[in-house]
Amino acid sequence: MSREGLTGSRIRERRVMAGQKQADLAKAIGISASYLNLIEHNRRRIGGKLLLNIASALAVEPTTLTEGAEAALISTLREAADDAGLSATEAARADEFAGRFPGWADVLANAQRRIATLERTVETLTDRLAHDPHLAASMHELLSTAAAIRSTASILADTKTLEPEWRDRFHINIDQDSRRLADSAQALVGYLEADPETTPVAHSPQEEVEAFLASHRYRFATLETAGRDADVIDRLTQTAPELKSVAARHIARDVLHQVALDAAALPMVTLTKAMDTLGPDPVAVAAQVQQPVGRVLRRMAAMPELRAGLLICDRSGTVIFRKSIDGFVVPRFGACCPLWPLFAVLGNPGVVTHARLEQLGRGHSEFDCVATCESLPAQGYNVPPLVQAVMLILPTRNPVATSMKLDVGATCRVCPRQACAARREPSILNDGV
């Protein structure tokens, strides 16, 4: 039954919720109880003044009766149906369910949203616990210190003839190791309890660079005009509070050199003019401006109006640059999903791949991804070329059901995709995966 055909069901539900009898509502709006009964069972269409009178008597907006649940509620119910493995026929009845039982629909939708939130939390914590280098080092320190204390205590307990001088030394060692253990445990608790919204999360040079780029919104106006001016780049990296380590400043300089090179070869004005004519089609734009597709992808990612993300990996498959986009999860510490087009193009320099992706495990968001692989300038004679893969991630403007859509995950550990040939380890989200 169509959403419009459920107006009567909504009237009945709202009347019951308001505690009104059918006869009382019929009298209030000037119709017979039998006619209202036909309306409530969707056997009579209503509109105009009668609909307005009923809405007024029930103290609701007329659109609440005609349109029913909001699109977001219907979308959430359909997501819940998909997650439960219901058939397409059953999933299509989300409108009817929301119209007949709005209260239960809200309960189910809220439960689905809570599940999505919990999955996101599990995903973040699992990635952190499994791959966080700071956490791993802290746990190693705790275990090593505890083992040292146990070993020293064992010597004191088992050696009855230990001289007083040596016994005192062992006592001092236990005291020092105990203090170190307490300090390490306190630091670890503080690290785990830190609020990511208020506490800096940069624990590696790469994360420092990401924080630096994000603070500038990935746009550097000075580099658009100054080109590859080493002094300008040095000032940007030396004065940035986010770049605390030498390694981070080194990585940031390489990134800024590439930004300046791209800006000089493809000014933003030229790119914007081409996109006004051709739209966000990287291959067509690259052909018109006579620039490599990889460069076009990097420059498009710097346009705030596109709200695009960008990933770059080297020949080892390591992600060396990331510009985040809402809904597309890139593991901070662990390995990424090998099904991403970013990795599919690594062995094929010059090939451009376009794919519609839906990332599982969180909000089932859809993205249009364009990826290509490019060879870096030769470093000398008879030297194997270095390559980089670049992937632009664009939010899908008009999601549609299509068999060409590729379901991918973020990382195997938190991916619910069943029977994946590329899986490296079991998922914690589904038993038996």
Short mmCIF file of C-alpha atoms in Angstrom, two decimals:
data_model
loop_
_atom_site.label_atom_id
_atom_site.label_comp_id
_atom_site.label_asym_id
_atom_site.label_seq_id
_atom_site.Cartn_x
_atom_site.Cartn_y
_atom_site.Cartn_z
CA MET A 1 0.00 0.00 0.00
CA SER A 2 1.36 3.45 -0.89
CA ARG A 3 2.27 5.99 1.77
CA GLU A 4 -0.64 8.21 0.72
CA GLY A 5 -3.05 5.28 1.07
CA LEU A 6 -2.25 4.93 4.76
CA THR A 7 -3.77 8.25 5.86
CA GLY A 8 -6.64 6.46 7.56
CA SER A 9 -4.27 4.22 9.54
CA ARG A 10 -2.44 7.28 10.78
CA ILE A 11 -5.70 8.96 11.78
CA ARG A 12 -6.71 5.89 13.77
CA GLU A 13 -3.28 5.66 15.44
CA ARG A 14 -3.28 9.34 16.38
CA ARG A 15 -6.85 9.10 17.71
CA VAL A 16 -5.93 6.14 19.91
CA MET A 17 -2.81 7.90 21.14
CA ALA A 18 -4.94 10.96 22.02
CA GLY A 19 -7.41 8.78 23.94
CA GLN A 20 -10.40 9.77 21.81
CA LYS A 21 -13.28 7.49 20.92
CA GLN A 22 -14.21 7.09 17.29
CA ALA A 23 -17.69 8.46 17.90
CA ASP A 24 -16.32 11.54 19.71
CA LEU A 25 -13.93 12.39 16.88
CA ALA A 26 -16.65 11.86 14.26
CA LYS A 27 -18.98 14.19 16.15
CA ALA A 28 -16.24 16.83 16.50
CA ILE A 29 -15.62 16.97 12.77
CA GLY A 30 -19.26 16.64 11.74
CA ILE A 31 -19.37 13.18 10.11
CA SER A 32 -20.88 9.85 11.10
CA ALA A 33 -18.92 7.30 13.11
CA SER A 34 -19.45 4.69 10.34
CA TYR A 35 -17.91 7.00 7.73
CA LEU A 36 -14.94 7.70 10.00
CA ASN A 37 -14.57 3.96 10.45
CA LEU A 38 -14.29 3.55 6.66
CA ILE A 39 -11.70 6.33 6.55
CA GLU A 40 -9.63 4.78 9.33
CA HIS A 41 -9.56 1.47 7.47
CA ASN A 42 -8.29 3.23 4.34
CA ARG A 43 -11.54 2.55 2.43
CA ARG A 44 -12.28 6.19 1.74
CA ARG A 45 -9.91 8.84 0.45
CA ILE A 46 -9.99 12.16 2.22
CA GLY A 47 -8.52 15.57 1.66
CA GLY A 48 -9.30 19.25 1.70
CA LYS A 49 -11.40 20.62 4.52
CA LEU A 50 -12.19 17.25 6.06
CA LEU A 51 -8.52 16.43 6.43
CA LEU A 52 -7.86 19.84 7.96
CA ASN A 53 -10.72 19.36 10.43
CA ILE A 54 -9.43 15.94 11.51
CA ALA A 55 -5.87 17.28 11.91
CA SER A 56 -7.20 20.17 13.98
CA ALA A 57 -9.25 17.86 16.20
CA LEU A 58 -6.22 15.61 16.76
CA ALA A 59 -3.89 18.61 17.28
CA VAL A 60 -1.41 17.50 14.61
CA GLU A 61 -0.15 18.92 11.35
CA PRO A 62 -2.05 17.72 8.25
CA THR A 63 1.22 16.51 6.70
CA THR A 64 1.66 14.17 9.66
CA LEU A 65 -1.48 12.34 8.51
CA THR A 66 -0.82 12.45 4.76
CA GLU A 67 2.93 11.86 4.66
CA GLY A 68 3.38 9.91 7.84
CA ALA A 69 6.89 9.13 9.06
CA GLU A 70 9.76 11.21 7.83
CA ALA A 71 12.05 9.95 5.10
CA ALA A 72 14.86 9.46 7.61
CA LEU A 73 12.69 7.10 9.67
CA ILE A 74 11.71 5.09 6.60
CA SER A 75 15.35 4.91 5.53
CA THR A 76 16.39 3.67 8.97
CA LEU A 77 13.68 1.01 8.96
CA ARG A 78 14.83 -0.21 5.57
CA GLU A 79 18.40 -0.39 6.83
CA ALA A 80 17.19 -2.49 9.75
CA ALA A 81 15.35 -4.78 7.32
CA ASP A 82 18.46 -5.17 5.19
CA ASP A 83 20.62 -5.94 8.22
CA ALA A 84 18.08 -8.57 9.35
CA GLY A 85 18.16 -10.19 5.93
CA LEU A 86 14.48 -9.59 5.14
CA SER A 87 13.31 -9.97 1.57
CA ALA A 88 12.92 -6.97 -0.71
CA THR A 89 9.15 -7.36 -0.45
CA GLU A 90 9.22 -7.15 3.34
CA ALA A 91 11.69 -4.22 3.29
CA ALA A 92 9.38 -2.31 0.93
CA ARG A 93 6.64 -2.41 3.58
CA ALA A 94 8.57 -0.02 5.85
CA ASP A 95 6.19 2.79 4.86
CA GLU A 96 3.18 0.73 5.82
CA PHE A 97 4.72 -0.33 9.14
CA ALA A 98 5.59 3.27 10.03
CA GLY A 99 2.12 4.44 9.06
CA ARG A 100 0.24 1.82 11.04
CA PHE A 101 2.53 1.69 14.08
CA PRO A 102 4.48 4.97 14.37
CA GLY A 103 5.37 4.32 18.01
CA TRP A 104 6.90 0.92 17.33
CA ALA A 105 8.57 2.33 14.23
CA ASP A 106 10.32 4.93 16.35
CA VAL A 107 11.43 2.27 18.82
CA LEU A 108 12.87 0.11 16.05
CA ALA A 109 14.53 3.06 14.32
CA ASN A 110 16.14 4.21 17.57
CA ALA A 111 17.39 0.68 18.21
CA GLN A 112 18.89 0.56 14.70
CA ARG A 113 20.65 3.89 15.25
CA ARG A 114 21.98 2.68 18.61
CA ILE A 115 23.30 -0.48 16.98
CA ALA A 116 25.06 1.63 14.36
CA THR A 117 26.59 3.79 17.09
CA LEU A 118 27.75 0.75 19.05
CA GLU A 119 29.26 -0.79 15.91
CA ARG A 120 31.14 2.45 15.33
CA THR A 121 32.42 2.37 18.92
CA VAL A 122 33.46 -1.28 18.64
CA GLU A 123 35.17 -0.55 15.34
CA THR A 124 37.16 2.33 16.81
CA LEU A 125 38.13 0.52 20.01
CA THR A 126 39.06 -2.69 18.23
CA ASP A 127 41.25 -0.86 15.77
CA ARG A 128 42.86 1.00 18.64
CA LEU A 129 43.41 -2.05 20.86
CA ALA A 130 44.72 -4.19 18.03
CA HIS A 131 47.03 -1.76 16.28
CA ASP A 132 47.70 1.33 18.40
CA PRO A 133 51.54 1.48 18.69
CA HIS A 134 51.39 3.63 21.83
CA LEU A 135 49.07 1.15 23.53
CA ALA A 136 51.25 -1.79 22.47
CA ALA A 137 54.38 -0.10 23.86
CA SER A 138 52.60 0.72 27.11
CA MET A 139 51.40 -2.85 27.57
CA HIS A 140 54.92 -4.14 26.85
CA GLU A 141 56.30 -1.78 29.52
CA LEU A 142 53.71 -2.97 32.06
CA LEU A 143 54.36 -6.66 31.41
CA SER A 144 58.15 -6.23 31.45
CA THR A 145 58.06 -4.33 34.74
CA ALA A 146 55.70 -6.86 36.34
CA ALA A 147 57.98 -9.70 35.22
CA ALA A 148 61.01 -7.94 36.73
CA ILE A 149 59.23 -7.48 40.07
CA ARG A 150 58.14 -11.12 40.09
CA SER A 151 61.65 -12.33 39.31
CA THR A 152 63.20 -10.22 42.08
CA ALA A 153 60.56 -11.27 44.60
CA SER A 154 61.13 -14.92 43.67
CA ILE A 155 64.84 -14.60 44.41
CA LEU A 156 64.12 -13.04 47.80
CA ALA A 157 61.60 -15.75 48.68
CA ASP A 158 63.64 -18.75 47.52
CA THR A 159 67.14 -17.75 48.63
CA LYS A 160 67.33 -18.21 52.39
CA THR A 161 71.06 -17.52 52.69
CA LEU A 162 71.04 -14.17 50.85
CA GLU A 163 73.45 -11.69 52.39
CA PRO A 164 71.91 -8.51 53.87
CA GLU A 165 73.69 -6.28 51.36
CA TRP A 166 72.20 -8.13 48.39
CA ARG A 167 68.81 -8.38 50.08
CA ASP A 168 68.78 -4.59 50.46
CA ARG A 169 69.66 -4.16 46.78
CA PHE A 170 66.80 -6.42 45.74
CA HIS A 171 64.42 -4.49 47.99
CA ILE A 172 65.53 -1.26 46.34
CA ASN A 173 64.97 -2.83 42.89
CA ILE A 174 61.47 -3.92 43.84
CA ASP A 175 60.70 -0.43 45.15
CA GLN A 176 61.94 1.24 41.96
CA ASP A 177 60.19 -1.23 39.66
CA SER A 178 56.95 -0.88 41.64
CA ARG A 179 57.04 2.89 41.25
CA ARG A 180 57.67 2.52 37.54
CA LEU A 181 54.80 0.04 37.26
CA ALA A 182 52.44 2.39 39.08
CA ASP A 183 53.46 5.34 36.88
CA SER A 184 53.06 3.29 33.69
CA ALA A 185 49.66 2.00 34.78
CA GLN A 186 48.49 5.51 35.63
CA ALA A 187 49.68 6.84 32.26
CA LEU A 188 47.95 3.99 30.44
CA VAL A 189 44.66 4.62 32.26
CA GLY A 190 44.90 8.30 31.40
CA TYR A 191 45.55 7.47 27.76
CA LEU A 192 42.59 5.09 27.54
CA GLU A 193 40.23 7.52 29.30
CA ALA A 194 41.30 10.52 27.21
CA ASP A 195 38.40 12.19 25.42
CA PRO A 196 39.21 12.14 21.70
CA GLU A 197 37.12 15.29 21.23
CA THR A 198 39.29 17.35 23.58
CA THR A 199 42.61 15.51 23.67
CA PRO A 200 45.08 15.59 20.80
CA VAL A 201 45.21 12.16 19.19
CA ALA A 202 48.42 12.55 17.20
CA HIS A 203 50.73 9.77 18.38
CA SER A 204 52.70 9.34 15.15
CA PRO A 205 54.30 11.63 12.58
CA GLN A 206 51.61 10.75 10.05
CA GLU A 207 48.86 11.79 12.47
CA GLU A 208 50.68 15.06 13.17
CA VAL A 209 50.70 15.78 9.44
CA GLU A 210 46.99 14.95 9.16
CA ALA A 211 46.22 17.36 12.01
CA PHE A 212 48.34 20.03 10.30
CA LEU A 213 46.56 19.63 6.96
CA ALA A 214 43.13 19.54 8.59
CA SER A 215 43.84 22.79 10.45
CA HIS A 216 44.44 24.44 7.05
CA ARG A 217 41.43 22.63 5.52
CA TYR A 218 43.84 21.16 2.95
CA ARG A 219 44.13 24.55 1.23
CA PHE A 220 47.30 26.68 1.18
CA ALA A 221 46.67 30.00 -0.52
CA THR A 222 50.36 30.98 -0.35
CA LEU A 223 51.37 27.89 -2.32
CA GLU A 224 48.80 28.70 -5.02
CA THR A 225 50.85 31.82 -5.87
CA ALA A 226 54.34 31.18 -4.50
CA GLY A 227 54.83 27.85 -6.24
CA ARG A 228 57.58 25.55 -4.94
CA ASP A 229 59.23 28.29 -2.88
CA ALA A 230 61.35 26.41 -0.34
CA ASP A 231 61.31 29.31 2.11
CA VAL A 232 57.50 29.47 2.12
CA ILE A 233 57.24 25.72 2.66
CA ASP A 234 59.84 25.80 5.44
CA ARG A 235 57.97 28.60 7.23
CA LEU A 236 54.72 26.66 7.04
CA THR A 237 56.26 23.52 8.52
CA GLN A 238 58.51 25.17 11.10
CA THR A 239 55.79 27.34 12.61
CA ALA A 240 52.99 24.76 12.64
CA PRO A 241 52.13 23.77 16.25
CA GLU A 242 50.77 20.41 15.05
CA LEU A 243 54.16 19.31 13.66
CA LYS A 244 56.06 18.40 16.81
CA SER A 245 58.51 15.82 15.45
CA VAL A 246 61.27 15.99 12.87
CA ALA A 247 59.66 13.10 10.98
CA ALA A 248 56.31 14.93 10.80
CA ARG A 249 57.94 18.07 9.41
CA HIS A 250 59.77 15.97 6.83
CA ILE A 251 56.51 14.33 5.68
CA ALA A 252 54.70 17.67 5.66
CA ARG A 253 57.40 19.25 3.44
CA ASP A 254 56.97 16.45 0.89
CA VAL A 255 53.20 16.95 0.92
CA LEU A 256 53.48 20.70 0.50
CA HIS A 257 56.00 20.33 -2.34
CA GLN A 258 53.44 18.17 -4.15
CA VAL A 259 50.65 20.67 -3.43
CA ALA A 260 52.78 23.51 -4.83
CA LEU A 261 53.73 21.48 -7.91
CA ASP A 262 50.10 20.62 -8.61
CA ALA A 263 49.00 24.22 -8.06
CA ALA A 264 51.60 25.53 -10.52
CA ALA A 265 50.70 22.99 -13.19
CA LEU A 266 46.93 23.18 -12.70
CA PRO A 267 45.70 26.48 -11.19
CA MET A 268 42.41 26.26 -9.36
CA VAL A 269 40.87 28.79 -11.77
CA THR A 270 41.62 26.51 -14.72
CA LEU A 271 40.23 23.47 -12.92
CA THR A 272 37.06 25.29 -11.88
CA LYS A 273 36.42 26.52 -15.41
CA ALA A 274 36.80 23.01 -16.83
CA MET A 275 34.49 21.54 -14.20
CA ASP A 276 31.85 24.18 -14.88
CA THR A 277 31.68 22.78 -18.41
CA LEU A 278 32.28 19.07 -17.84
CA GLY A 279 31.15 18.52 -14.27
CA PRO A 280 33.11 16.45 -11.73
CA ASP A 281 34.42 14.00 -14.35
CA PRO A 282 38.17 13.61 -13.65
CA VAL A 283 39.01 11.86 -16.91
CA ALA A 284 37.21 14.42 -19.08
CA VAL A 285 38.69 17.30 -17.08
CA ALA A 286 42.19 15.82 -17.32
CA ALA A 287 41.85 15.55 -21.10
CA GLN A 288 40.71 19.16 -21.44
CA VAL A 289 43.38 20.70 -19.18
CA GLN A 290 46.04 18.26 -20.48
CA GLN A 291 47.14 17.10 -17.05
CA PRO A 292 47.53 13.62 -15.49
CA VAL A 293 44.41 12.20 -13.91
CA GLY A 294 46.21 11.78 -10.57
CA ARG A 295 46.89 15.50 -10.44
CA VAL A 296 43.27 16.28 -11.23
CA LEU A 297 42.14 13.98 -8.42
CA ARG A 298 44.44 15.69 -5.92
CA ARG A 299 43.28 19.15 -6.97
CA MET A 300 39.60 18.19 -6.89
CA ALA A 301 40.06 16.92 -3.33
CA ALA A 302 41.18 20.44 -2.34
CA MET A 303 37.88 21.98 -3.52
CA PRO A 304 35.71 22.41 -0.39
CA GLU A 305 32.46 22.50 -2.35
CA LEU A 306 32.96 18.87 -3.45
CA ARG A 307 33.32 17.62 0.15
CA ALA A 308 35.63 14.96 -1.26
CA GLY A 309 38.08 12.62 0.42
CA LEU A 310 41.45 11.50 -0.92
CA LEU A 311 43.69 8.53 -0.28
CA ILE A 312 47.22 7.96 -1.60
CA CYS A 313 49.23 4.79 -1.12
CA ASP A 314 52.70 3.75 -2.22
CA ARG A 315 53.73 0.53 -3.94
CA SER A 316 53.71 -1.39 -0.64
CA GLY A 317 50.01 -0.59 -0.21
CA THR A 318 50.67 1.68 2.78
CA VAL A 319 48.35 4.68 2.98
CA ILE A 320 50.72 7.66 3.06
CA PHE A 321 48.11 10.40 2.72
CA ARG A 322 44.49 10.61 3.76
CA LYS A 323 41.85 13.30 3.62
CA SER A 324 38.87 12.04 5.53
CA ILE A 325 35.26 12.15 4.37
CA ASP A 326 32.22 11.57 6.57
CA GLY A 327 31.04 7.98 6.44
CA PHE A 328 34.13 6.44 4.82
CA VAL A 329 36.28 4.86 7.50
CA VAL A 330 40.03 4.55 6.98
CA PRO A 331 41.72 2.54 9.76
CA ARG A 332 44.22 4.65 11.65
CA PHE A 333 46.52 1.80 12.61
CA GLY A 334 45.42 -1.43 10.92
CA ALA A 335 45.43 -2.58 7.31
CA CYS A 336 42.70 -1.28 5.01
CA CYS A 337 40.15 -3.29 3.04
CA PRO A 338 41.99 -4.80 0.03
CA LEU A 339 38.86 -4.47 -2.15
CA TRP A 340 39.19 -0.70 -2.45
CA PRO A 341 39.94 0.52 -5.99
CA LEU A 342 42.97 2.29 -4.53
CA PHE A 343 44.76 -1.05 -4.32
CA ALA A 344 43.24 -2.57 -7.46
CA VAL A 345 45.06 -0.06 -9.70
CA LEU A 346 48.50 -0.45 -8.09
CA GLY A 347 49.73 -2.94 -10.67
CA ASN A 348 48.32 -1.00 -13.63
CA PRO A 349 49.88 2.47 -14.00
CA GLY A 350 47.80 4.72 -16.22
CA VAL A 351 44.55 2.80 -15.73
CA VAL A 352 41.66 4.83 -14.28
CA THR A 353 38.98 2.96 -12.34
CA HIS A 354 35.55 4.20 -11.30
CA ALA A 355 33.42 2.30 -8.78
CA ARG A 356 30.34 2.88 -6.65
CA LEU A 357 31.20 1.69 -3.15
CA GLU A 358 29.07 0.99 -0.11
CA GLN A 359 31.10 0.67 3.05
CA LEU A 360 29.63 -1.89 5.44
CA GLY A 361 29.82 -2.00 9.20
CA ARG A 362 28.55 1.50 10.05
CA GLY A 363 26.06 3.61 8.16
CA HIS A 364 26.12 1.78 4.82
CA SER A 365 27.14 5.03 3.13
CA GLU A 366 27.64 5.11 -0.64
CA PHE A 367 30.51 6.80 -2.46
CA ASP A 368 31.71 7.32 -6.02
CA CYS A 369 35.41 6.50 -6.13
CA VAL A 370 37.87 7.24 -8.93
CA ALA A 371 41.35 5.72 -8.66
CA THR A 372 44.45 5.71 -10.79
CA CYS A 373 48.08 4.69 -10.47
CA GLU A 374 50.92 6.91 -11.64
CA SER A 375 54.67 6.41 -11.93
CA LEU A 376 56.90 8.84 -10.09
CA PRO A 377 59.78 10.58 -11.91
CA ALA A 378 62.74 8.28 -12.54
CA GLN A 379 65.49 8.48 -9.92
CA GLY A 380 68.22 7.24 -12.24
CA TYR A 381 69.11 4.71 -14.89
CA ASN A 382 68.06 1.06 -14.48
CA VAL A 383 66.11 1.86 -11.31
CA PRO A 384 62.69 0.24 -10.91
CA PRO A 385 60.06 2.99 -11.03
CA LEU A 386 58.19 3.97 -7.91
CA VAL A 387 54.42 4.23 -8.21
CA GLN A 388 51.61 5.77 -6.20
CA ALA A 389 47.90 5.06 -6.31
CA VAL A 390 45.46 7.93 -5.83
CA MET A 391 41.74 7.58 -5.04
CA LEU A 392 39.21 10.40 -4.95
CA ILE A 393 36.16 9.70 -2.77
CA LEU A 394 33.00 11.64 -3.61
CA PRO A 395 29.72 11.40 -1.67
CA THR A 396 27.03 9.86 -3.84
CA ARG A 397 24.42 12.46 -4.67
CA ASN A 398 21.72 10.07 -5.89
CA PRO A 399 22.06 6.64 -4.25
CA VAL A 400 20.33 3.96 -6.30
CA ALA A 401 20.01 0.20 -6.07
CA THR A 402 22.44 -1.27 -8.56
CA SER A 403 24.16 -4.61 -9.03
CA MET A 404 27.33 -2.73 -9.97
CA LYS A 405 27.72 -1.41 -6.42
CA LEU A 406 30.67 -2.95 -4.58
CA ASP A 407 30.29 -3.74 -0.89
CA VAL A 408 33.54 -3.13 0.96
CA GLY A 409 34.65 -2.82 4.55
CA ALA A 410 37.06 -0.63 6.47
CA THR A 411 39.24 -3.42 7.77
CA CYS A 412 38.64 -7.16 8.06
CA ARG A 413 38.35 -7.11 11.84
CA VAL A 414 35.14 -5.08 11.83
CA CYS A 415 33.71 -5.96 8.40
CA PRO A 416 30.43 -7.95 8.37
CA ARG A 417 30.75 -9.02 4.73
CA GLN A 418 30.16 -12.75 4.45
CA ALA A 419 32.36 -15.16 2.46
CA CYS A 420 34.88 -12.54 1.36
CA ALA A 421 37.78 -14.04 -0.59
CA ALA A 422 40.04 -11.18 0.51
CA ARG A 423 39.43 -11.67 4.24
CA ARG A 424 42.63 -11.82 6.31
CA GLU A 425 41.12 -12.38 9.76
CA PRO A 426 37.70 -13.16 11.29
CA SER A 427 35.29 -10.33 11.93
CA ILE A 428 34.09 -9.64 15.45
CA LEU A 429 30.71 -8.42 14.10
CA ASN A 430 29.45 -11.77 12.80
CA ASP A 431 29.96 -15.20 14.26
CA GLY A 432 31.38 -17.74 11.91
CA VAL A 433 32.54 -15.27 9.26
#
